[in-house]
Coordinates of C-alpha atoms and ligand atoms in Angstrom, one line a residue:
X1308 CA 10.9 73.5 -37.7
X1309 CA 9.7 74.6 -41.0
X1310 CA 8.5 78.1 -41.7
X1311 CA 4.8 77.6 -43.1
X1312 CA 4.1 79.6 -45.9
X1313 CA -0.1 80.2 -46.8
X1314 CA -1.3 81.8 -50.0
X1315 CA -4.5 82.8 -51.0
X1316 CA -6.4 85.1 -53.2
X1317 CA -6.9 87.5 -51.1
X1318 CA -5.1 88.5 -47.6
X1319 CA -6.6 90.6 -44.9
X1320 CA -3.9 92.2 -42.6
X1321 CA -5.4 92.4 -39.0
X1322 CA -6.9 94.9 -37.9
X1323 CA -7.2 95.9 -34.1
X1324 CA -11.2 94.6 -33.4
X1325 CA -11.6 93.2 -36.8
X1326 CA -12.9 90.1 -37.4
X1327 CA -12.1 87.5 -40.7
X1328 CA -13.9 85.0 -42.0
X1329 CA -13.8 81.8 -42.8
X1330 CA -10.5 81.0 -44.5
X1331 CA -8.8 84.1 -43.0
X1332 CA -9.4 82.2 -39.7
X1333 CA -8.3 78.8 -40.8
X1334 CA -5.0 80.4 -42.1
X1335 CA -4.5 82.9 -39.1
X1336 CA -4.6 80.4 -36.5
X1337 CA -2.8 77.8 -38.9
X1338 CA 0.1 80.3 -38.8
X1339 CA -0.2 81.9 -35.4
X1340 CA 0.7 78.7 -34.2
X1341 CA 3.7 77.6 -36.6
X1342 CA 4.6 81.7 -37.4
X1343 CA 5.1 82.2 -40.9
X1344 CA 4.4 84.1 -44.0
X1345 CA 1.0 84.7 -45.1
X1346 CA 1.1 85.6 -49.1
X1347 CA -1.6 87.4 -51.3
X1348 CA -3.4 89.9 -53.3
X1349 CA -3.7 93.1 -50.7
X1350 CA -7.0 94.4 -52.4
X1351 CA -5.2 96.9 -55.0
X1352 CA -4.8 96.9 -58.6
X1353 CA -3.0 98.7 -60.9
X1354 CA -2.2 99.8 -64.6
X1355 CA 1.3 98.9 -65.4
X1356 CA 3.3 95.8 -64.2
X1357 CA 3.0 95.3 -60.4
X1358 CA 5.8 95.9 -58.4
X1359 CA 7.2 93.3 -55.2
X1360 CA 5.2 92.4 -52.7
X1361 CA 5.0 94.4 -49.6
X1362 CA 5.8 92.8 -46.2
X1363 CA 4.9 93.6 -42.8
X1364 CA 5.2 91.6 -39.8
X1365 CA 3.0 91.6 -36.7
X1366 CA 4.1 89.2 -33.4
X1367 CA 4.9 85.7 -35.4
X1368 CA 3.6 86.3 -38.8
X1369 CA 4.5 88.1 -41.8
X1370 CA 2.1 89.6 -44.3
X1371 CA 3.3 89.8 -47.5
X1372 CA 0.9 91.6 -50.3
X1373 CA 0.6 91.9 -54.1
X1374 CA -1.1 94.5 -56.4
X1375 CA -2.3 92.7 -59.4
X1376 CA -3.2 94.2 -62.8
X1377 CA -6.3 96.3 -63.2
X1378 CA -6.9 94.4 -67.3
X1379 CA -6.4 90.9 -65.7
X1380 CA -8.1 91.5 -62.1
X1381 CA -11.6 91.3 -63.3
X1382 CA -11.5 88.6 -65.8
X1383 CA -9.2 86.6 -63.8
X1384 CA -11.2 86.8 -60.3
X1385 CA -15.3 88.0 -61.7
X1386 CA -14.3 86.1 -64.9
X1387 CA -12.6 82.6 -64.6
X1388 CA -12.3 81.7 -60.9
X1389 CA -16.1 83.2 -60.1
X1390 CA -17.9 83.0 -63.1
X1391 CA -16.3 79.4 -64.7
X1392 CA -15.3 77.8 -61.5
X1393 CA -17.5 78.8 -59.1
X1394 CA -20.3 77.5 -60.6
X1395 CA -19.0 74.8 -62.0
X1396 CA -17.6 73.3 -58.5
X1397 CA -20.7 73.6 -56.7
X1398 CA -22.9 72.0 -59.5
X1399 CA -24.7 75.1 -60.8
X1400 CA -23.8 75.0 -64.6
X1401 CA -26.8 75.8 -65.6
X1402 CA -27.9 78.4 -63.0
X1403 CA -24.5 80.5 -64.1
X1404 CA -21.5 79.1 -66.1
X1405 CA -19.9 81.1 -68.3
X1406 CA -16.2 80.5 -69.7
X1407 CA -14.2 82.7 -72.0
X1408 CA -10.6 81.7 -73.2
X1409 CA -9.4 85.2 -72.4
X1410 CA -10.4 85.2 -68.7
X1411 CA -8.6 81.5 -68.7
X1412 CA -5.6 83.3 -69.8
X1413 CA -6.1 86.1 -67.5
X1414 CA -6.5 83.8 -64.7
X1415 CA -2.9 82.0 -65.7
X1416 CA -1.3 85.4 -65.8
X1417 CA -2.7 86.1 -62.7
X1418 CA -1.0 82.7 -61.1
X1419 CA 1.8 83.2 -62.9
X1420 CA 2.7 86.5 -61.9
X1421 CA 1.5 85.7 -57.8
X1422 CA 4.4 82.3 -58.2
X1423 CA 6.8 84.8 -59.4
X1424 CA 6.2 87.4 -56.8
X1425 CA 6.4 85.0 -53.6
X1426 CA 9.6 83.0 -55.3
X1427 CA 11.9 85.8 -53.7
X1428 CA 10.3 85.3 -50.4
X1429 CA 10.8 81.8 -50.4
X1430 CA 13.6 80.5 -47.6
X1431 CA 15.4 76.7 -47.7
X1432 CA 12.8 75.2 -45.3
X1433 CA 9.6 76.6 -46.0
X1434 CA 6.2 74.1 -46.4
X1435 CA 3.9 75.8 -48.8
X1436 CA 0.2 75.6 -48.6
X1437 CA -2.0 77.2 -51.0
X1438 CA -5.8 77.9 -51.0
X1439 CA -9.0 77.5 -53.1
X1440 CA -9.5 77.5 -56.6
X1441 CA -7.9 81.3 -57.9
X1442 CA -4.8 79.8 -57.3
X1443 CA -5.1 75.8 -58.6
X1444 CA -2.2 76.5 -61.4
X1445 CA 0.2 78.1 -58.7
X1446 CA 2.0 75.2 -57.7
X1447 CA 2.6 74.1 -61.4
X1448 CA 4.3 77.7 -61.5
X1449 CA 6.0 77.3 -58.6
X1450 CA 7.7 74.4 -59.5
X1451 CA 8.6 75.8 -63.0
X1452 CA 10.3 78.3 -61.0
X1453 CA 12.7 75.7 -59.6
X1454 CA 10.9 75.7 -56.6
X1455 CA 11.5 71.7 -55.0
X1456 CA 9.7 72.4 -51.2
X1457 CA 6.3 70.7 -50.4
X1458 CA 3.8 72.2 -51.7
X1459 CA 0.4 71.2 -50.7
X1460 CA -3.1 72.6 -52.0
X1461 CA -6.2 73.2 -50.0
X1462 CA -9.7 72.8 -51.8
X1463 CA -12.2 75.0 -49.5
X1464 CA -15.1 74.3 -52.1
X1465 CA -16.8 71.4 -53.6
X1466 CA -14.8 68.8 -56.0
X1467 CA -17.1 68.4 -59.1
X1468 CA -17.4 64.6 -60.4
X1469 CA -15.6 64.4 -63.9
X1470 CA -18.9 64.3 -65.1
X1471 CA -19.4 67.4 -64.1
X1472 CA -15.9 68.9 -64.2
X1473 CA -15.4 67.4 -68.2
X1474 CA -18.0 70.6 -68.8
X1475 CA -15.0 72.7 -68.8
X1476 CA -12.9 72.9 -71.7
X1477 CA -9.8 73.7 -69.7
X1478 CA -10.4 70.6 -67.3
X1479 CA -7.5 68.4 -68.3
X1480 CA -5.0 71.2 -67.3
X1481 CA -6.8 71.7 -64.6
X1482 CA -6.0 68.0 -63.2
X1483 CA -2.6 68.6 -64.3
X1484 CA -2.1 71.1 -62.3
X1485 CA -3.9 69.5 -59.0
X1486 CA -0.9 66.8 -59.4
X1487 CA 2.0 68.9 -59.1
X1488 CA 1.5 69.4 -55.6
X1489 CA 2.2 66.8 -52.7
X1490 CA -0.4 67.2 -50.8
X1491 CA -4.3 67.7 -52.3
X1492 CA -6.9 68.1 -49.4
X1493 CA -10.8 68.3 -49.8
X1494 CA -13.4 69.1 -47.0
X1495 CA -15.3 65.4 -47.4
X1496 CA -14.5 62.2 -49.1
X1497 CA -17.1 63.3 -51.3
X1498 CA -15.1 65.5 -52.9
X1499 CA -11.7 62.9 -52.7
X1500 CA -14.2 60.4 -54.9
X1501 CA -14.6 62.9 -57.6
X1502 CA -11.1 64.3 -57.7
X1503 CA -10.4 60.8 -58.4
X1504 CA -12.7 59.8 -61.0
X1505 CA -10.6 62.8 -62.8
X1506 CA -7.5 61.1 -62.3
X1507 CA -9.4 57.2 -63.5
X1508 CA -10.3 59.4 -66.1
X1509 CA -7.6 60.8 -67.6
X1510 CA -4.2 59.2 -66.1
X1511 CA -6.7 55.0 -65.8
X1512 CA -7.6 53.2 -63.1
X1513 CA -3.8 52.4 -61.8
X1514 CA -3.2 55.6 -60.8
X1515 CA -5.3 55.3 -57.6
X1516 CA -3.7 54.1 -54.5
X1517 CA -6.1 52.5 -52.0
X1518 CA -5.5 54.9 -49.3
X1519 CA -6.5 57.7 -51.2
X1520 CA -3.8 59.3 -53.0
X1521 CA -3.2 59.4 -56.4
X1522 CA 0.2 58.0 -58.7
X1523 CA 0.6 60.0 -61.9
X1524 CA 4.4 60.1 -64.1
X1525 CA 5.8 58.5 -61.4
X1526 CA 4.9 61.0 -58.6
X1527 CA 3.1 60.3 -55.6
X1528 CA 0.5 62.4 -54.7
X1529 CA -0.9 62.4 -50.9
X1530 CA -4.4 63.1 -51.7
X1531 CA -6.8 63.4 -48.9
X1532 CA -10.2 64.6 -46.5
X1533 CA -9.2 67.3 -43.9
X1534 CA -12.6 69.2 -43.0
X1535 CA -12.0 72.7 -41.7
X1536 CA -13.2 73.0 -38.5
X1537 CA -13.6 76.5 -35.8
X1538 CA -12.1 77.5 -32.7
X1539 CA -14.8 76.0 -30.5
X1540 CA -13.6 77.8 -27.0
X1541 CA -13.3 81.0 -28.9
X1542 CA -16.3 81.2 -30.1
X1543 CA -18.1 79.9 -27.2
X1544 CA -16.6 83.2 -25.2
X1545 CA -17.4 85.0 -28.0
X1546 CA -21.4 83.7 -28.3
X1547 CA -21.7 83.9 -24.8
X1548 CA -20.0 87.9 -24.7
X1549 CA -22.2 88.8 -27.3
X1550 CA -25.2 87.8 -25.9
X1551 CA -24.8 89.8 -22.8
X1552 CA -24.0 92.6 -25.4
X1553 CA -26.7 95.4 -26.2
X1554 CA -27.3 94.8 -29.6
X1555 CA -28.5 91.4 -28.9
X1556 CA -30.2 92.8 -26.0
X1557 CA -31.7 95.0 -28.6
X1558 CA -32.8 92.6 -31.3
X1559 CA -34.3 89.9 -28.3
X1560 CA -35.8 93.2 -27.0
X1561 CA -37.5 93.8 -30.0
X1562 CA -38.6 90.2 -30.7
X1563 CA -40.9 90.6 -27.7
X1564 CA -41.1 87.1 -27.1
X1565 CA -41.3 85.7 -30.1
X1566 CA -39.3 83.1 -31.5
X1567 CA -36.1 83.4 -33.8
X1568 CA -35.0 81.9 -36.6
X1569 CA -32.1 82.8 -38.2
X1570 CA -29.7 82.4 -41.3
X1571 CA -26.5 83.7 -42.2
X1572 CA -24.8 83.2 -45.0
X1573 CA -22.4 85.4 -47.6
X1574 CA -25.1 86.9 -50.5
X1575 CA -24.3 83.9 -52.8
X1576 CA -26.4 81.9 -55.2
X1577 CA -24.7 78.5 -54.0
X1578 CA -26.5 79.3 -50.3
X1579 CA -29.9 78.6 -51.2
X1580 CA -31.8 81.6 -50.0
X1581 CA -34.0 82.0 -52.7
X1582 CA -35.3 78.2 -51.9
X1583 CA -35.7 79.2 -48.3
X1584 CA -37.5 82.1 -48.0
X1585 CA -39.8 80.2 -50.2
X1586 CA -40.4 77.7 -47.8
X1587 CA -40.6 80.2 -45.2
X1588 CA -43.6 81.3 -47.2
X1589 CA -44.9 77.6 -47.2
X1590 CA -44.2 76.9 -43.5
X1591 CA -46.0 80.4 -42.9
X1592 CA -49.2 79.3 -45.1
X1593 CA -49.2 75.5 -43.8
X1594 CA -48.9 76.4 -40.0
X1595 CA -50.6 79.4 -39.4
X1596 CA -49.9 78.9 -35.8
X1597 CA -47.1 80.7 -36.2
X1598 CA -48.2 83.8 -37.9
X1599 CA -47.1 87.0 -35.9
X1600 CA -44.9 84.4 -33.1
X1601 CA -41.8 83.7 -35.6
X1602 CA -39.3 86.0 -36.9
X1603 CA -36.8 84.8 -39.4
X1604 CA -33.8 86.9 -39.6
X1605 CA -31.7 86.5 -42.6
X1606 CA -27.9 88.0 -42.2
X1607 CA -26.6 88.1 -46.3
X1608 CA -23.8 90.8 -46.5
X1609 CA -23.4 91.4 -50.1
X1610 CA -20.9 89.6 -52.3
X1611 CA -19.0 89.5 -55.6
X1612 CA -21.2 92.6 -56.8
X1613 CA -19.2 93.1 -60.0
X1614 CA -21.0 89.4 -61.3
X1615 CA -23.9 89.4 -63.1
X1616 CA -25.2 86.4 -61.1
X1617 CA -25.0 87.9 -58.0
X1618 CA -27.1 91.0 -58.9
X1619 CA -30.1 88.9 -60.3
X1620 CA -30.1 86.5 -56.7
X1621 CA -29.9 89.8 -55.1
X1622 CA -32.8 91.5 -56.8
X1623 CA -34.7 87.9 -56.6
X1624 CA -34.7 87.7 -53.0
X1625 CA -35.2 91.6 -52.0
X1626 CA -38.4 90.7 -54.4
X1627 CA -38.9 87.4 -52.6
X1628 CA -38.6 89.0 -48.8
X1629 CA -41.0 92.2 -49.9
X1630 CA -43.5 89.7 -51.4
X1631 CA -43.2 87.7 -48.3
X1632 CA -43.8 90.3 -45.9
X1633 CA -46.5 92.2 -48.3
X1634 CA -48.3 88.9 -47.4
X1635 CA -48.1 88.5 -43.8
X1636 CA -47.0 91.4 -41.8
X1637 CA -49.0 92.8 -39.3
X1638 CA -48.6 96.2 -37.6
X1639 CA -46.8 95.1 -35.3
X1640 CA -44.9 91.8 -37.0
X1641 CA -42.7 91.2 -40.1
X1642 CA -42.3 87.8 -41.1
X1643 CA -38.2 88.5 -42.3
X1644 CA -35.8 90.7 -41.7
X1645 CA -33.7 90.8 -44.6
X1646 CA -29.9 92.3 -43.7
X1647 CA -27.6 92.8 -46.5
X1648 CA -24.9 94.1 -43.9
X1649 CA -21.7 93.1 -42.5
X1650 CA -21.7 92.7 -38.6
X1651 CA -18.8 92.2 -36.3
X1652 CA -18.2 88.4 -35.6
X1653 CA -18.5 88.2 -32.0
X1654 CA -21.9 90.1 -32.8
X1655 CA -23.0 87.5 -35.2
X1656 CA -22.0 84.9 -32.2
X1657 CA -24.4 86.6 -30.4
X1658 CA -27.3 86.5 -32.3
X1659 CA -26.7 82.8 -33.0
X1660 CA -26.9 82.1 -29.6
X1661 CA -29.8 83.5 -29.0
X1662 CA -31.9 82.0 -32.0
X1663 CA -34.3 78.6 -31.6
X1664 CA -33.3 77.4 -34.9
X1665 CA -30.6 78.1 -37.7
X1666 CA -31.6 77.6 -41.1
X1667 CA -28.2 76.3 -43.1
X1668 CA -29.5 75.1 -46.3
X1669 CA -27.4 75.1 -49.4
X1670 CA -27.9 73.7 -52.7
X1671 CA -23.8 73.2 -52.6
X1672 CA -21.3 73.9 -50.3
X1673 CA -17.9 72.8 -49.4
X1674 CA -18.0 72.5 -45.7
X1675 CA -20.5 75.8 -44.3
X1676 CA -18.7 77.2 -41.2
X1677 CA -22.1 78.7 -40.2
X1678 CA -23.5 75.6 -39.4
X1679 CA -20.5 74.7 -36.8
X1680 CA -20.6 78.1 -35.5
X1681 CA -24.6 77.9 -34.6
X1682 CA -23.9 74.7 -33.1
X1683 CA -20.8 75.9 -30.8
X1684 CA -22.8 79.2 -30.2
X1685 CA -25.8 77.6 -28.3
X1686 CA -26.0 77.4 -24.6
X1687 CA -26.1 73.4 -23.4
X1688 CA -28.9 73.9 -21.0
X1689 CA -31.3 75.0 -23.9
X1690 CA -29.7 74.3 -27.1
X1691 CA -31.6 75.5 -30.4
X1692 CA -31.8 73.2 -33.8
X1693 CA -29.9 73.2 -36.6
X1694 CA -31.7 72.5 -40.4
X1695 CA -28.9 71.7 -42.8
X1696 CA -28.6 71.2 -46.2
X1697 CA -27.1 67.2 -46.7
X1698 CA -25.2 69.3 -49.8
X1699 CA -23.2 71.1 -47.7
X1700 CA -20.1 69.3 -46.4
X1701 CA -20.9 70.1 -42.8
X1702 CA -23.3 67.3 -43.2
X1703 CA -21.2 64.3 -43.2
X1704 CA -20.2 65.7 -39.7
X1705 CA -23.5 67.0 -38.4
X1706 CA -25.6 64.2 -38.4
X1707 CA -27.6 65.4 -35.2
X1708 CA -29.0 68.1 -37.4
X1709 CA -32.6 67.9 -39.1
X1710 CA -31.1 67.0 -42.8
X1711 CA -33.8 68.5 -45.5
X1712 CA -32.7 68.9 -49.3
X1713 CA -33.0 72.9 -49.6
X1714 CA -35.8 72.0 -52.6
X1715 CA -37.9 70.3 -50.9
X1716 CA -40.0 73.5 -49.9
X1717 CA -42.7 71.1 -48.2
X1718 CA -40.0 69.0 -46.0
X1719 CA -38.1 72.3 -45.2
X1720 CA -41.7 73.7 -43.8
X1721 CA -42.3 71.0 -41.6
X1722 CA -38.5 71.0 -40.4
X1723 CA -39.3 74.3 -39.4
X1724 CA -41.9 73.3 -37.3
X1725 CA -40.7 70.2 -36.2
X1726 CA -37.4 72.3 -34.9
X1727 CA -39.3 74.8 -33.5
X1728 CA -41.6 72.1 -31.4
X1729 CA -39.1 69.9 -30.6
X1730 CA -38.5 68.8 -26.7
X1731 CA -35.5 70.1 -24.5
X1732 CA -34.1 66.3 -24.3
X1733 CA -34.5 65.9 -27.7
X1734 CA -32.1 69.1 -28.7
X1735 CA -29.8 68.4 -26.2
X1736 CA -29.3 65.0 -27.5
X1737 CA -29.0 66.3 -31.0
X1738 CA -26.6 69.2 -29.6
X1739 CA -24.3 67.0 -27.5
X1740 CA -23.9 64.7 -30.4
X1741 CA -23.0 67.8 -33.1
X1742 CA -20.5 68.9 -30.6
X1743 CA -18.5 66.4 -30.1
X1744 CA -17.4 65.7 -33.6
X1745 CA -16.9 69.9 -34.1
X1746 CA -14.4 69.5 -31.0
X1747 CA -12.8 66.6 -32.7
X1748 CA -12.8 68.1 -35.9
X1749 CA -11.9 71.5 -34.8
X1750 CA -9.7 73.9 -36.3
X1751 CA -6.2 73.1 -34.7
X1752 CA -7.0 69.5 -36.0
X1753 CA -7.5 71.3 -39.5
X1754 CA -4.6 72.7 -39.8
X1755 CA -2.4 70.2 -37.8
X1756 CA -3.4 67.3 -40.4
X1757 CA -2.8 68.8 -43.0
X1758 CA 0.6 70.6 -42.3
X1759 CA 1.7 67.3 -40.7
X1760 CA 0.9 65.4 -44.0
X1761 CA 2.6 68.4 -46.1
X1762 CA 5.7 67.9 -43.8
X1763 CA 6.2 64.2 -43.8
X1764 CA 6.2 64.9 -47.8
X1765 CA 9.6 65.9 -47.1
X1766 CA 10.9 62.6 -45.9
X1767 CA 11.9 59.8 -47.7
X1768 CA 8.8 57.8 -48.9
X1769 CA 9.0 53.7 -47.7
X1770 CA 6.1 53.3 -50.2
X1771 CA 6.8 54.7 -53.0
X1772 CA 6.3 53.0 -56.1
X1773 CA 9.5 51.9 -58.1
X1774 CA 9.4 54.0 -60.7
X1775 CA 9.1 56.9 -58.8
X1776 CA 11.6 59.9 -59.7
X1777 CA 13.1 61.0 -55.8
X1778 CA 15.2 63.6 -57.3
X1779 CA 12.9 66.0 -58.9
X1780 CA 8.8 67.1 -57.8
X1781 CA 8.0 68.4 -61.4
X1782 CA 5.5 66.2 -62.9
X1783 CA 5.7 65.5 -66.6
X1784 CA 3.3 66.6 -69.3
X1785 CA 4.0 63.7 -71.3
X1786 CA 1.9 61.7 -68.3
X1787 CA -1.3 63.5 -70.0
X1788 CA -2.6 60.8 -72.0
X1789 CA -2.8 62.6 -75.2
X1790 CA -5.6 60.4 -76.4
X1791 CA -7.8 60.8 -73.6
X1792 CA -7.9 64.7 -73.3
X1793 CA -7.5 67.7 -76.0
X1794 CA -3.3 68.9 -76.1
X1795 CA -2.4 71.0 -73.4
X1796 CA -2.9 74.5 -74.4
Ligands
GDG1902 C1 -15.9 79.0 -48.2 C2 -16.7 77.7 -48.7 C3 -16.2 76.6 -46.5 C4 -20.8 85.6 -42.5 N1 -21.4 86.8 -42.5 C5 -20.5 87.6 -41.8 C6 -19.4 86.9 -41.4 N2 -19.6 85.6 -41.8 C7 -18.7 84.5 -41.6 C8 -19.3 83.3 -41.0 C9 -18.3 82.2 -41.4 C10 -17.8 82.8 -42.7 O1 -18.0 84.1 -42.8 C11 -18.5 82.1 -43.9 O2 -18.0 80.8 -44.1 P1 -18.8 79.7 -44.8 O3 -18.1 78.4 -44.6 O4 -20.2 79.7 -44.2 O5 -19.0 80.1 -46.3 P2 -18.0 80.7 -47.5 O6 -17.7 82.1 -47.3 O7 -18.7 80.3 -48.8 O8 -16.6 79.9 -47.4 C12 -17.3 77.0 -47.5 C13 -15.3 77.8 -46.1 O9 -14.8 78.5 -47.3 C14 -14.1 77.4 -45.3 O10 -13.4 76.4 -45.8 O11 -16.8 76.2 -45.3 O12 -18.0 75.8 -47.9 O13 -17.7 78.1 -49.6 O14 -17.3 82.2 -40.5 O15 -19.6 83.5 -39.7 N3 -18.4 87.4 -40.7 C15 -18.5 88.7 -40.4 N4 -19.5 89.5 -40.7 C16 -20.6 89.0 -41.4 O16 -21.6 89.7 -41.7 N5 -17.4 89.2 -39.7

């Protein structure tokens, strides 16, 4: 069997009790499974040249870690991949683009220097699978290394339409570089459309195969939907510890009957909060009902603190939740709890399960694990509602959710009420429905897909087309049309 190798920005070595997040634990249990090397930045930088990566290995998997250059670091991760693509992806150009030719450069460098750090790591048989949008040149770099082994990328954020995406000068490259991989995975089909009206739009119409996937200089690339899903049985153990645990204990304790709704989401523009509190404030002032028998508990650890961006939404909403609670509180009631803390997972689990309704409303988002995790946290017998965002991916799945458009501050008020009202038989419906696609969809099927479809890359292809080249995986420039797009810089 191959040895799978995963790369990503950023790599967290275990820790005894620590918990990752979301693509940690896709990539964990991708590679506790197979074994296999894990490769990243460790969280260092430094001033000269960075030395090899380190390695360490712990039961199956080996953890292999870079230091990357202090000059490059920020303009390469705050600059181009969280400042230019970021927004970009998730549709927010005007909320907080910015692009700069020397953070572009910084962010090749960056790729550059991560291919030729994991090349000496590299074994005969290895599958390679790399993540998210800091690393979309790496396979390019990879293969300019001499390096002929699958290599598939995974997109964990949204795929801009190339009416969108043509925003960025560098965009043409950046398509490129998507086709020198075999394997291209998105979290919906949403996201497979735009990638290709990219292609359509730069390589013409004939370079899209009906199932999908995408010719371009006589390559074929597998181009396809695998939604990340979550470890539905460990989370359920881990919603239903956690609830027995005395923080929750504490916080129900402290709710004193009153009903909870809750939100958690990383501290990010892209989440929405600053539209939901607001319609917190409407649901508040249009069903007074509820004044003093609601809490809303929003969870936002803070987040990419070194962007500009990120300190305005931060400021907005500890104005927002103040204002709010200047409002409304009572003695003996505030309206939100605002928590810009990390908590344990299996404590978050807990306080999932425990909440009547789960506000998941982004104005973009690839998939949204939160979503999937409320659902999988809730206990059958008296399940709570989910409101989601339809522009989060998690939508396409969740359709037993109460859909609202995070805007729309008058429909997200009555959702709020309507999911706080709604009858048992009506959220177990919802909840049985949700559940059954998260189990099918789960995160063993995740990973499985897509390293099965990476694999079979390997093998001779029946299909392909004739003027396929079977002895090389380097694309060729020359299939850039050069009168469609600026020259390749
Ligand atoms: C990207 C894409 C896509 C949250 N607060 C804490 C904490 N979390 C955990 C959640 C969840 C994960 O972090 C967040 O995942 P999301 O999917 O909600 O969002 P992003 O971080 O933006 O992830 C997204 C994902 O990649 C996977 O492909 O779904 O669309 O943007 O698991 O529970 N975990 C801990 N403490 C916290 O305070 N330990």
């Amino acid at each position: 069997m191959s040895r799978l190798i995963c790369v990503s920005n950023r790599i967290s070595v275990p820790k005894r009790g620590a918990a990752p997040g979301g693509l940690a634990v896709g990539v964990l249990a991708a590679l506790k499974q197979t074994g296999g090397l894990w490769f990243g930045w460790g969280g260092e930088t430094v001033a000269g040249e960075p030395g090899e990566a380190q390695v360490l290995t712990r039961d199956k998997v080996s953890y292999a870690t870079v230091d990357l250059q202090e000059d490059d670091f920020d303009a390469y991760y705050n600059g181009y991949a969280n400042s230019t693509l970021w927004p970009l992806f998730h549709y927010l150009v005007a909320r907080a683009f910015h692009y700069s030719d020397e953070q572009y450069d910084a962010y090749q460098r960056v790729n550059r220097l991560m291919a030729e750090r994991l090349v000496p790591l590299l074994e005969e048989d290895d599958l390679i699978w790399v993540h998210d949008y800091h690393l979309i040149p790496l396979g390019q770099r990879l293969r300019e290394l001499g390096v002929d082994r699958p290599i598939g990328f995974f997109l964990h954020i949204p795929f801009p339409h190339i009416e969108m995406l043509r925003v960025l000068p560098t965009y043409a490259e950046l398509l490129q570089e998507l086709t020198c991989y075999d394997v291209v995975g998105f979290q919906t089909e949403d996201d497979l459309r735009a990638f290709r009206s990219g292609v359509a739009h730069i390589w013409g119409e004939d370079a899209l195969l009906p199932d999908g996937s995408v010719a371009v200089g006589g390559r074929h690339i597998r181009a396809g939907v695998f939604p990340i899903g979550v470890d539905v049985d460990g989370l359920q153990a881990a919603a239903e510890h956690g609830a027995a645990s005395e923080a929750v204990k504490r916080l129900t304790h402290s709710l004193q009957g009153r009903k909870l709704v809750i939100g958690v989401d990383r501290l990010d523009y892209s989440k929405g909060l600053i539209e939901r509190f607001t319609a917190y404030r409407r649901f508040l002032e249009t069903h007074p009902g509820n004044v003093g028998h609601v809490t809303f508990m929003q969870i936002a650890p803070l987040s990419r603190g070194d962007v500009n961006a990120y300190v305005e939404i931060r400021s907005a909403l500890e104005q927002a939740s103040g204002s709010i609670n200047g409002q409304f509180a009572t003695a003996d009631w505030t309206p939100i709890r605002y928590l810009n803390r990390n908590f344990p997972h299996a404590a978050l689990m807990g306080y999932l399960r425990v909440a009547q309704v789960a506000l998941v409303t982004p104005v973009r988002d690839g998939m949204n694990l939160v979503a999937k995790e409320f659902v999988v946290a809730q206990d059958p017998a008296d399940p709570g509602v989910l409101i989601l965002s339809p522009l989060a991916g998690a939508a396409r799945e969740l359709t037993g959710a109460l859909q609202v458009n995070p805007y729309d501050t008058r429909g997200l008020a009555h959702a709020m009420q309507a999911a706080l009202t709604m009858p048992l038989q009506e959220r177990r419906r919802r909840y049985t429905s949700m559940m059954q696609v998260i189990r099918r969809n789960d995160i063993t099927a995740w990973h499985r897909r897509f390293t099965e479809a990476l694999a079979a890359t390997a093998e001779p292809d029946p299909s392909a087309t004739t003027d396929a080249a079977p002895a090389s995986r380097t694309p060729s420039r020359a299939s850039v049309r050069p009168s469609d797009v600026t020259p390749i810089r």
